[in-house]
XYZ file of C-alpha atoms in Angstrom:
701
model
C 184.812 288.096 65.648
C 183.939 288.508 61.993
C 185.741 288.176 58.669
C 184.508 289.815 55.395
C 181.268 290.594 57.248
C 180.677 286.937 58.151
C 180.954 285.470 61.653
C 184.385 283.791 61.891
C 182.750 280.683 63.362
C 181.078 279.709 60.053
C 184.471 279.017 58.446
C 185.009 276.206 60.966
C 181.531 274.876 60.125
C 182.207 274.938 56.361
C 185.581 273.161 56.771
C 183.856 270.605 59.029
C 181.145 269.995 56.399
C 183.724 269.651 53.584
C 185.681 266.996 55.535
C 182.519 265.156 56.618
C 181.152 264.992 53.054
C 184.576 263.890 51.765
C 184.506 261.128 54.364
C 180.943 260.004 53.547
C 181.088 260.120 49.746
C 184.589 258.670 49.600
C 183.545 255.640 51.635
C 180.258 255.320 49.691
C 181.989 255.452 46.271
C 183.896 252.199 46.789
C 181.245 250.516 48.969
C 179.398 248.481 46.333
C 182.701 247.172 44.891
C 183.899 246.307 48.409
C 180.762 244.216 48.940
C 181.175 242.485 45.594
C 184.908 241.792 45.417
C 185.995 241.657 49.052
C 182.950 240.198 50.819
C 182.215 238.100 47.678
C 178.516 239.060 47.477
C 176.664 238.936 44.151
C 175.340 242.038 42.334
C 171.872 241.826 43.877
C 172.959 241.431 47.499
C 175.599 244.167 47.078
C 172.943 246.517 45.656
C 170.468 245.595 48.409
C 172.876 246.220 51.311
C 174.133 249.452 49.674
C 170.592 250.869 49.450
C 169.719 249.668 52.973
C 172.737 251.642 54.241
C 171.759 254.797 52.282
C 168.157 254.483 53.537
C 169.461 254.264 57.110
C 171.580 257.398 56.579
C 168.402 259.305 55.662
C 166.200 257.852 58.430
C 168.559 258.844 61.271
C 168.243 262.663 60.699
C 164.884 262.485 62.498
C 166.724 261.022 65.499
C 169.430 263.716 65.236
C 166.833 266.510 65.151
C 165.030 265.057 68.208
C 168.282 264.774 70.219
C 169.400 268.305 69.280
C 166.083 270.098 69.816
C 164.873 268.289 72.922
C 168.015 267.356 74.817
C 171.638 268.144 73.914
C 171.402 271.186 71.651
C 173.005 271.326 68.172
C 176.655 271.762 69.262
C 176.817 268.790 71.641
C 174.810 266.614 69.221
C 177.264 267.318 66.383
C 180.302 266.586 68.607
C 178.975 263.371 70.172
C 177.630 261.896 66.914
C 180.843 262.857 65.056
C 182.768 260.691 67.552
C 180.405 257.769 66.792
C 180.893 258.469 63.054
C 184.726 258.475 63.294
C 184.703 255.159 65.194
C 182.433 253.671 62.485
C 184.810 254.773 59.701
C 187.801 253.303 61.577
C 185.974 249.957 62.025
C 185.210 249.896 58.254
C 188.914 250.350 57.514
C 189.857 247.483 59.870
C 187.096 245.228 58.458
C 188.583 245.478 54.950
C 192.053 244.175 55.920
C 192.289 240.672 54.454
C 195.363 239.980 56.651
C 193.042 240.153 59.680
C 191.852 236.553 59.129
C 194.192 235.361 56.354
C 195.929 232.580 58.318
C 197.286 230.689 55.299
C 198.547 233.865 53.551
C 196.840 233.015 50.244
C 195.582 236.591 49.772
C 191.921 236.012 50.601
C 190.328 236.228 54.058
C 189.680 232.820 55.661
C 186.869 233.992 57.933
C 184.512 236.174 55.863
C 181.797 236.322 58.629
C 184.224 238.297 60.860
C 184.700 240.873 58.088
C 180.950 241.018 57.399
C 180.166 241.532 61.126
C 182.738 244.339 61.454
C 181.509 245.988 58.230
C 177.904 245.971 59.423
C 178.855 247.462 62.838
C 180.916 250.138 61.037
C 178.098 250.985 58.601
C 175.460 251.243 61.365
C 177.701 253.646 63.343
C 178.372 255.700 60.180
C 174.621 255.870 59.402
C 173.943 257.059 62.973
C 176.711 259.651 62.726
C 176.142 261.086 59.260
C 172.357 261.066 59.569
C 172.324 262.410 63.095
C 174.451 265.457 62.301
C 172.839 266.135 58.881
C 169.892 268.284 60.156
C 172.081 270.017 62.770
C 175.122 271.336 60.862
C 173.359 273.624 58.343
C 170.914 274.901 60.988
C 173.815 275.475 63.429
C 175.523 277.511 60.684
C 172.333 279.550 60.229
C 172.227 280.231 63.992
C 175.598 282.048 63.824
C 174.116 285.039 61.952
C 172.377 288.069 63.448
C 168.808 289.046 62.513
C 170.017 291.727 60.059
C 172.400 289.396 58.168
C 169.876 287.806 55.791
C 172.058 288.355 52.718
C 175.121 286.775 54.350
C 173.012 283.895 55.659
C 171.637 283.028 52.206
C 175.150 283.250 50.719
C 176.380 280.958 53.510
C 173.884 278.289 52.377
C 175.209 278.536 48.776
C 178.829 278.188 49.990
C 177.681 275.322 52.235
C 176.113 273.502 49.229
C 179.304 274.056 47.207
C 181.479 272.668 50.051
C 179.277 269.531 50.049
C 179.844 269.063 46.310
C 183.555 269.912 46.502
C 184.030 267.281 49.247
C 181.980 264.771 47.289
C 183.854 265.447 44.027
C 187.378 265.216 45.478
C 186.655 262.059 47.460
C 184.981 260.324 44.492
C 188.158 260.961 42.471
C 190.642 260.088 45.230
C 189.207 257.020 47.032
C 188.850 254.873 43.855
C 192.534 255.623 43.092
C 193.449 254.484 46.631
C 191.272 251.364 46.208
C 193.011 250.490 42.927
C 196.421 250.428 44.688
C 197.726 247.118 45.959
C 198.630 246.694 49.624
C 198.826 244.009 52.311
C 201.294 242.385 54.701
C 201.381 238.824 53.356
C 199.892 239.250 49.887
C 199.076 242.267 47.773
C 195.345 242.965 47.315
C 193.135 245.882 46.289
C 193.703 248.497 48.977
C 190.288 248.880 50.608
C 191.841 249.625 54.068
C 193.389 252.792 52.579
C 190.191 253.704 50.671
C 188.238 253.515 53.957
C 191.114 254.748 56.163
C 191.563 258.151 54.486
C 187.843 259.048 54.975
C 188.219 257.965 58.628
C 191.169 260.363 59.071
C 189.201 263.188 57.411
C 186.260 262.584 59.732
C 188.620 262.888 62.699
C 189.958 266.161 61.184
C 186.350 267.406 60.758
C 185.677 266.712 64.434
C 188.889 268.433 65.633
C 188.277 271.533 63.440
C 184.708 271.804 64.724
C 185.816 271.590 68.394
C 188.602 274.195 67.859
C 185.926 276.778 66.928
C 183.915 275.978 70.077
C 184.461 279.313 71.879
C 183.342 281.389 68.890
C 180.006 279.662 68.321
C 176.659 281.142 69.193
C 174.980 278.152 70.895
C 171.188 278.285 71.000
C 169.699 276.301 73.869
C 167.353 273.409 72.940
C 163.826 274.814 72.542
C 161.813 271.598 72.838
C 161.005 269.653 69.732
C 158.328 271.013 67.432
C 158.105 267.581 65.747
C 156.827 266.096 69.011
C 154.177 268.849 69.312
C 153.037 268.366 65.704
C 152.788 264.585 66.217
C 150.810 265.054 69.450
C 148.465 267.555 67.789
C 147.767 265.164 64.872
C 147.326 262.219 67.262
C 144.872 264.175 69.450
C 142.838 265.355 66.412
C 142.476 261.760 65.138
C 141.564 260.456 68.621
C 139.058 263.267 69.210
C 137.455 262.807 65.784
C 137.111 259.097 66.494
C 135.391 259.794 69.846
C 132.880 262.177 68.222
C 131.949 260.140 65.199
C 128.140 260.035 65.763
C 125.871 262.277 63.642
C 124.882 264.634 66.517
C 128.313 266.318 66.496
C 128.568 268.980 63.764
C 131.264 268.436 61.114
C 134.319 270.655 61.217
C 135.934 272.364 58.232
C 139.168 270.315 58.475
C 139.820 267.107 60.419
C 142.704 268.845 62.252
C 140.188 271.306 63.750
C 139.220 268.474 66.115
C 142.436 269.286 68.004
C 141.154 272.769 68.924
C 139.942 271.605 72.369
C 143.536 271.110 73.476
C 145.853 272.990 71.049
C 145.890 276.653 70.071
C 144.762 277.920 66.687
C 148.310 278.844 65.632
C 149.736 275.328 66.033
C 146.733 273.830 64.187
C 147.088 276.305 61.285
C 150.830 275.610 61.047
C 150.305 271.841 61.183
C 147.753 272.118 58.330
C 150.378 273.858 56.175
C 152.981 271.209 56.965
C 150.628 268.298 56.232
C 149.625 269.880 52.931
C 153.268 269.822 51.807
C 153.970 266.377 53.288
C 151.012 265.010 51.275
C 152.709 266.315 48.118
C 155.888 264.472 49.158
C 154.222 261.043 48.882
C 155.229 260.432 45.211
C 158.755 261.907 45.555
C 160.655 258.827 46.877
C 160.415 257.235 43.421
C 162.822 259.914 42.112
C 165.428 259.016 44.756
C 164.963 255.319 43.982
C 166.435 256.042 40.548
C 168.874 258.778 41.551
C 170.752 256.738 44.177
C 171.405 253.852 41.760
C 174.388 255.870 40.447
C 176.392 254.362 43.304
C 175.134 250.792 42.834
C 173.770 249.610 39.457
C 175.491 252.273 37.360
C 178.863 251.594 39.024
C 178.424 247.856 38.365
C 177.519 248.735 34.755
C 180.820 250.662 34.461
C 182.772 247.520 35.506
C 181.804 245.913 32.154
C 183.043 248.933 30.171
C 186.311 250.273 28.783
C 187.830 253.000 30.976
C 190.726 253.954 28.713
C 190.677 257.756 28.299
C 194.034 257.982 26.496
C 196.546 259.239 29.064
C 194.393 258.205 32.052
C 192.597 255.021 33.036
C 189.255 255.643 34.751
C 188.183 253.232 37.512
C 184.497 252.163 37.404
C 183.706 253.870 40.722
C 185.290 257.130 39.493
C 182.487 257.582 36.952
C 180.362 258.797 39.888
C 182.432 262.031 39.815
C 180.539 263.058 36.661
C 177.561 263.993 38.875
C 179.277 266.480 41.265
C 181.316 267.961 38.358
C 178.117 268.596 36.390
C 176.308 269.911 39.514
C 179.016 272.551 40.084
C 178.635 273.646 36.417
C 174.860 273.238 36.071
C 173.521 275.010 39.217
C 174.873 278.463 38.182
C 174.017 277.885 34.471
C 170.415 276.903 35.229
C 169.950 279.837 37.648
C 171.620 282.470 35.484
C 170.653 281.325 31.955
C 167.927 278.662 31.708
C 165.372 280.028 34.215
C 165.611 283.667 32.918
C 165.128 282.347 29.340
C 162.017 280.411 30.396
C 160.729 283.577 32.119
C 161.302 285.582 28.931
C 159.186 283.058 27.017
C 156.310 284.001 29.395
C 156.196 280.454 30.851
C 155.212 280.296 34.502
C 157.733 277.693 35.670
C 156.431 277.166 39.220
C 158.421 275.083 41.775
C 156.002 272.141 41.417
C 156.364 272.199 37.613
C 160.136 272.140 38.026
C 159.847 269.085 40.300
C 157.619 267.349 37.701
C 160.179 268.060 34.938
C 162.915 266.678 37.237
C 161.035 263.391 37.623
C 160.488 263.126 33.867
C 164.216 263.725 33.175
C 165.299 261.068 35.716
C 162.995 258.615 33.938
C 164.714 259.518 30.629
C 168.159 258.955 32.194
C 167.166 255.353 32.963
C 165.958 254.836 29.394
C 169.464 255.972 28.310
C 171.026 253.515 30.818
C 168.863 250.697 29.404
C 169.879 251.484 25.792
C 173.542 251.474 26.844
C 173.070 248.154 28.703
C 171.658 246.570 25.514
C 174.863 247.600 23.680
C 177.056 246.221 26.499
C 175.144 242.913 26.526
C 175.959 242.419 22.831
C 179.688 242.445 23.677
C 179.494 240.000 26.606
C 180.759 236.459 25.903
C 178.364 233.497 25.772
C 179.358 230.673 28.113
C 178.149 227.057 27.728
C 174.847 226.119 29.364
C 174.567 223.094 31.714
C 174.495 220.328 29.049
C 176.807 222.058 26.583
C 180.554 222.320 26.009
C 182.608 224.806 24.050
C 185.728 224.056 22.038
C 188.299 226.367 20.495
C 191.071 225.138 18.180
C 194.554 226.740 18.156
C 196.814 225.727 15.268
C 200.380 225.795 16.645
C 201.957 224.324 13.507
C 203.227 225.669 10.182
C 200.580 224.058 7.878
C 196.880 224.672 7.438
C 194.843 222.370 9.665
C 191.402 220.928 8.851
C 189.458 219.594 11.811
C 186.279 217.522 11.468
C 184.039 217.113 14.499
C 182.807 213.545 14.626
C 180.121 212.358 14.317
C 178.588 214.804 11.754
C 179.141 218.128 13.449
C 180.875 219.908 10.576
C 184.482 220.985 10.069
C 186.756 224.045 10.298
C 189.959 225.188 8.575
C 192.567 226.896 10.743
C 195.510 228.896 9.365
C 199.041 228.368 10.784
C 199.408 230.202 14.138
C 195.651 230.907 13.947
C 192.649 229.902 16.052
C 188.882 229.626 15.951
C 186.260 231.229 18.175
C 184.641 228.995 20.779
C 182.177 226.580 19.154
C 179.275 225.220 21.201
C 178.304 221.519 21.160
C 175.954 219.378 23.179
C 178.463 217.668 25.486
C 177.390 214.143 24.499
C 177.456 214.771 20.711
C 181.190 215.252 20.186
C 183.144 211.972 20.357
C 186.327 212.583 18.363
C 188.312 214.997 16.219
C 189.630 214.100 12.776
C 192.686 216.343 12.118
C 194.490 216.810 8.787
C 197.666 218.951 8.389
C 199.243 218.909 4.914
C 199.251 215.246 3.874
C 199.212 213.828 7.437
C 195.980 213.031 9.266
C 194.962 211.499 12.582
C 191.860 210.928 14.716
C 191.769 211.815 18.407
C 189.059 210.653 20.813
C 187.783 213.508 22.962
C 185.747 213.696 26.187
C 184.309 217.110 27.004
C 183.070 218.220 30.439
C 179.559 219.687 30.411
C 179.272 223.409 31.162
C 183.001 224.008 30.508
C 185.186 225.621 27.856
C 188.089 223.699 26.269
C 190.977 224.599 23.979
C 192.575 222.032 21.653
C 196.142 222.792 20.562
C 197.029 221.150 17.225
C 200.594 220.887 15.831
C 202.151 218.933 12.951
C 205.489 217.253 13.832
C 207.936 215.242 11.799
C 206.544 212.275 13.733
C 202.898 213.113 13.034
C 200.247 215.357 14.565
C 200.036 216.286 18.251
C 196.628 217.323 19.653
C 196.443 218.559 23.262
C 193.211 219.141 25.146
C 193.537 222.099 27.536
C 190.849 222.947 30.115
C 189.799 226.577 30.380
C 188.659 227.019 33.957
C 186.994 230.385 33.228
C 183.211 230.580 33.397
C 182.685 234.318 33.656
C 184.104 237.573 32.351
C 186.880 238.975 34.603
C 185.439 241.545 36.997
C 186.466 245.150 37.740
C 188.008 245.511 34.291
C 190.845 243.083 35.146
C 192.362 240.727 32.566
C 193.089 236.995 32.737
C 196.302 235.817 31.093
C 197.750 232.351 30.563
C 200.897 231.321 28.666
C 201.135 228.491 26.121
C 204.668 227.259 25.356
C 204.934 226.491 21.622
C 208.735 226.007 21.763
C 210.433 222.592 21.653
C 212.189 223.275 25.004
C 210.802 223.960 28.488
C 210.689 227.643 29.477
C 210.236 229.731 32.617
C 207.901 232.720 32.092
C 207.151 235.807 34.190
C 204.916 238.726 33.196
C 204.929 241.968 35.175
C 205.596 240.693 38.703
C 203.687 237.422 38.175
C 205.495 234.123 37.639
C 203.864 231.441 35.469
C 206.538 228.955 36.537
C 208.202 226.306 34.345
C 206.240 225.203 31.279
C 207.055 222.048 29.298
C 206.758 222.105 25.510
C 203.116 222.393 24.349
C 201.821 222.882 27.895
C 199.758 225.785 29.198
C 199.799 227.671 32.520
C 196.776 228.527 34.687
C 195.107 231.888 34.178
C 196.531 234.727 36.285
C 194.785 238.026 37.060
C 196.247 241.341 35.799
C 194.921 244.917 36.169
C 193.247 246.228 33.009
C 194.610 248.724 30.534
C 198.302 247.954 31.130
C 201.260 246.773 29.064
C 203.578 244.384 30.901
C 207.016 242.943 30.223
C 207.020 239.208 29.394
C 210.343 237.572 30.405
C 211.167 234.122 29.004
C 214.123 232.011 30.227
C 214.969 229.226 27.772
C 218.042 227.056 28.178
C 219.502 229.736 30.485
C 219.026 232.337 27.694
C 216.890 235.382 28.524
C 214.416 237.067 26.219
C 211.947 239.865 27.024
C 208.985 241.316 25.123
C 206.618 244.176 26.037
C 203.055 242.875 25.724
C 200.448 244.680 23.688
C 197.786 246.644 25.619
C 195.200 244.049 26.615
C 192.251 246.366 27.323
C 189.787 245.781 30.172
C 187.885 242.622 31.119
C 189.592 240.309 28.612
C 191.117 236.841 28.771
C 194.056 235.881 26.528
C 196.144 232.825 25.812
C 199.591 234.213 24.949
C 201.369 231.714 22.686
C 205.188 231.889 22.732
C 206.289 230.726 19.277
C 209.847 232.056 19.256
C 212.066 233.752 21.816
C 215.840 233.880 21.444
C 217.929 237.028 21.638
C 216.272 239.693 19.484
C 214.054 237.251 17.595
C 210.669 236.762 19.173
C 207.244 235.818 17.937
C 204.212 235.907 20.254
C 200.530 235.543 19.339
C 197.580 236.641 21.458
C 194.615 234.303 21.221
C 191.527 236.112 22.525
C 189.537 233.822 24.850
C 187.225 236.582 26.125
C 187.114 239.855 24.175
C 187.959 243.023 26.148
C 185.230 245.507 27.090
C 184.576 247.493 23.942
C 181.807 249.888 25.022
C 183.527 253.023 26.324
C 182.732 254.470 29.766
C 182.208 257.860 28.112
C 178.867 256.475 26.898
C 177.673 256.732 30.508
C 178.065 260.524 30.408
C 174.687 261.180 28.638
C 172.736 259.318 31.343
C 174.691 261.138 34.080
C 174.052 264.468 32.325
C 170.269 263.887 32.091
C 170.134 262.709 35.726
C 172.118 265.755 36.918
C 169.727 268.104 35.054
C 166.937 266.236 36.849
C 168.671 266.711 40.198
C 169.164 270.457 39.655
C 165.490 271.126 38.892
C 164.192 268.562 41.410
C 166.442 268.644 44.481
C 167.359 272.326 44.664
C 163.741 273.359 43.921
C 162.334 270.842 46.403
C 164.390 272.274 49.279
C 163.469 275.832 48.318
C 159.755 274.919 47.967
C 159.725 273.138 51.362
C 161.361 276.158 52.963
C 158.951 278.683 51.385
C 155.785 276.729 52.298
C 156.752 275.979 55.900
C 155.822 278.130 58.896
C 158.881 279.788 60.485
C 159.166 277.316 63.390
C 158.512 274.197 61.297
C 161.244 274.414 58.664
C 163.023 271.508 60.419
C 159.922 269.287 60.257
C 159.756 269.678 56.478
C 163.528 269.212 56.094
C 163.182 265.916 57.987
C 160.230 265.002 55.743
C 162.318 265.775 52.640
C 165.200 263.586 53.878
C 162.667 260.856 54.656
C 161.689 260.751 50.945
C 165.334 259.845 50.154
C 165.244 256.993 52.691
C 161.952 255.631 51.314
C 163.390 255.880 47.765
C 166.267 253.582 48.720
C 163.829 251.137 50.323
C 161.849 251.123 47.023
C 165.014 249.966 45.193
C 165.245 246.999 47.572
C 161.594 246.085 47.030
C 161.534 246.522 43.234
C 164.922 244.862 42.609
C 163.965 242.014 44.962
C 160.443 241.476 43.617
C 161.029 242.014 39.883
C 163.276 238.939 39.401
C 164.211 240.282 35.944
C 167.175 238.384 34.564
C 168.208 241.180 32.175
C 169.668 244.358 33.676
C 168.339 246.553 30.834
C 164.769 245.436 31.554
C 165.192 246.444 35.227
C 166.256 249.932 34.083
C 163.159 250.135 31.842
C 160.954 249.015 34.754
C 162.313 251.802 37.006
C 161.884 254.374 34.203
C 158.258 253.274 33.662
C 157.477 253.381 37.408
C 158.861 256.917 37.731
C 156.963 258.060 34.634
C 153.697 256.763 36.152
C 154.474 258.485 39.470
C 155.379 261.682 37.564
C 151.876 261.781 36.015
C 150.255 261.267 39.456
C 152.416 264.060 40.929
C 151.518 266.432 38.045
C 147.811 265.931 38.841
C 148.412 266.520 42.588
C 150.483 269.649 41.836
C 147.709 271.012 39.576
C 145.296 271.087 42.535
C 147.824 272.514 45.027
C 147.360 276.147 46.072
C 150.475 277.992 47.200
C 150.397 279.671 50.614
C 152.477 282.408 52.171
C 153.206 281.246 55.753
C 154.114 284.822 56.761
C 150.669 286.090 55.727
C 148.925 283.264 57.601
C 151.017 283.977 60.702
C 150.357 287.740 60.440
C 146.627 287.000 60.265
C 146.909 284.808 63.379
C 148.808 287.611 65.170
C 145.974 290.042 64.308
C 143.335 287.636 65.631
C 145.319 287.086 68.838
C 145.599 290.855 69.415
C 141.849 291.285 68.960
C 141.229 288.389 71.339
C 143.469 289.973 73.987
C 141.638 293.304 73.646
C 138.284 291.561 74.200
C 139.478 289.336 77.048
C 142.829 290.401 78.627
C 143.035 287.307 80.861
C 142.705 284.821 77.976
C 146.318 283.500 78.156
C 146.149 282.833 81.901
C 142.908 280.847 81.367
C 144.496 278.926 78.467
C 147.561 278.023 80.586
C 145.283 276.879 83.404
C 143.241 274.707 81.001
C 146.446 273.196 79.576
C 147.780 272.289 83.005
C 144.522 270.519 83.913
C 144.595 268.339 80.780
């Protein structure tokens, strides 16, 4: 059955691919944040495991191609590995439930190793599934067309590529929203089970849809794996060359010609073409090493930025949607506008030149990321080093306060209801504070803990001056764009304070609560109960990644006075500043990735397209392994310098590739194969029994 001139079966394949890509990209979008905030790993370990997983996803296609071509055939391979994939996604969802091991109901898992073990099992099964079906689905789609349907087949591949990007785009928008929800049985946490659960359901849908179309598919029987033959041919040539290394044996034109004793001329000629392209692939993994950091380093960079886009708040992992959005816009624009313009300018923009330009652009994107990181670093707070302490003064009174730091560490003036920034002292240097408010003064001895921040609340009373030392137990900027809030009661009576749904409990006069965590970019209602009187205030918008001490100075009926003392400034660099680096990297992807696939296809003999596709996917895997090696070996303390290092490495590789491309001569596999056909015909005319002799020789070997 057909529809609009296309086999009906391909619609099932496209729906299957859309759901599978939704499942994969959705899970991958929140993965690095899951490692960091749920499994409590640091940035480097999170990045390392993320790239190990991606590398695994691009190593397993070779396994998938072997299973499909040599044993099960494409249909059965897709079905069986999709089942493995769905189980993996379900295990990931279960692994992210904190209630699984949260015995004491405090909101954090008590047995992290259980969650880590389940996550790793889930990720290995997903890598097996997604990688294993990757080389089969598009080829299986291609198999559905008849010989005379070339036009429809090429359009199918375009629709197929769009369905990949549509799935990727939707899931990268939706799963971060699901992750940002709060869910849980005993305590509300970020909803990773839902963010992993929805992709698991979609993978199950993909599997069901694919099986429903079963009767309509054209199923090609496994033909035996060409990859195995190519490997054997190369192995035999090397072995044979090694055996005949003395001078008496004449040299052969190409080292692969040493396989001619056992393998026919056609296979050797085809293998030469494949190896020529694979040699060109050697520098390419460096591009993927940079490209795949969108999901790791760039997402972590977004967590230190401001995601307030007016009416909507963007989650850090949602910034990854910029890439598929731009891809959907850029592919048609580049094909229809940019390339024709370049052609008009009489520039011969060959595939290898396009790939070189792609590498150069990706290098530029990382320079942009480094420049942005330098700006972000300027806004990050400085915390005290090991032997230092920091002090901040809040004046809670109605007179100016002058504070001298004894001995000889200077003085500050603080306005009423005002405060200072944090001042850094060597912990042993500061012994006491001399405080003067109006015409009253006092001296307070002070002991500061090394490596900590402290706040001193100062207030003039009728009875004198009160100075209270408050510990600030915060040593890092709040993650994920959350805010830390604590309440300081500057009223003469005790109060009970709640903000949003969080209770700060009862606070005595001049006492402070612990910091509580609030999602970024929100305004919350502050409710104060004082002497059984209620008072409520809507807080100001506290941005992303900030810490505030909210001082309640007055709250009775309609009269209220609240001040917000900024302990850690909110993220001020806007996430929109990441768009230029995403734009440059997407331009790089369009000229690099799309061209690379097309180039591989055009330079491969008809029966070896799969070998080169596997080789292309292998470059992605090696690229992710490079990230692990470089990030692990560089030991750079500054993130911007790591970006510069990657940019420099790719630039160097780009120059090497340009030289290799300059010496590459393009071939037309069809011409080579036609030539071989001619030679075979001539051979048969001369010696009609040649094939029987060849078969006999093969069986004796």
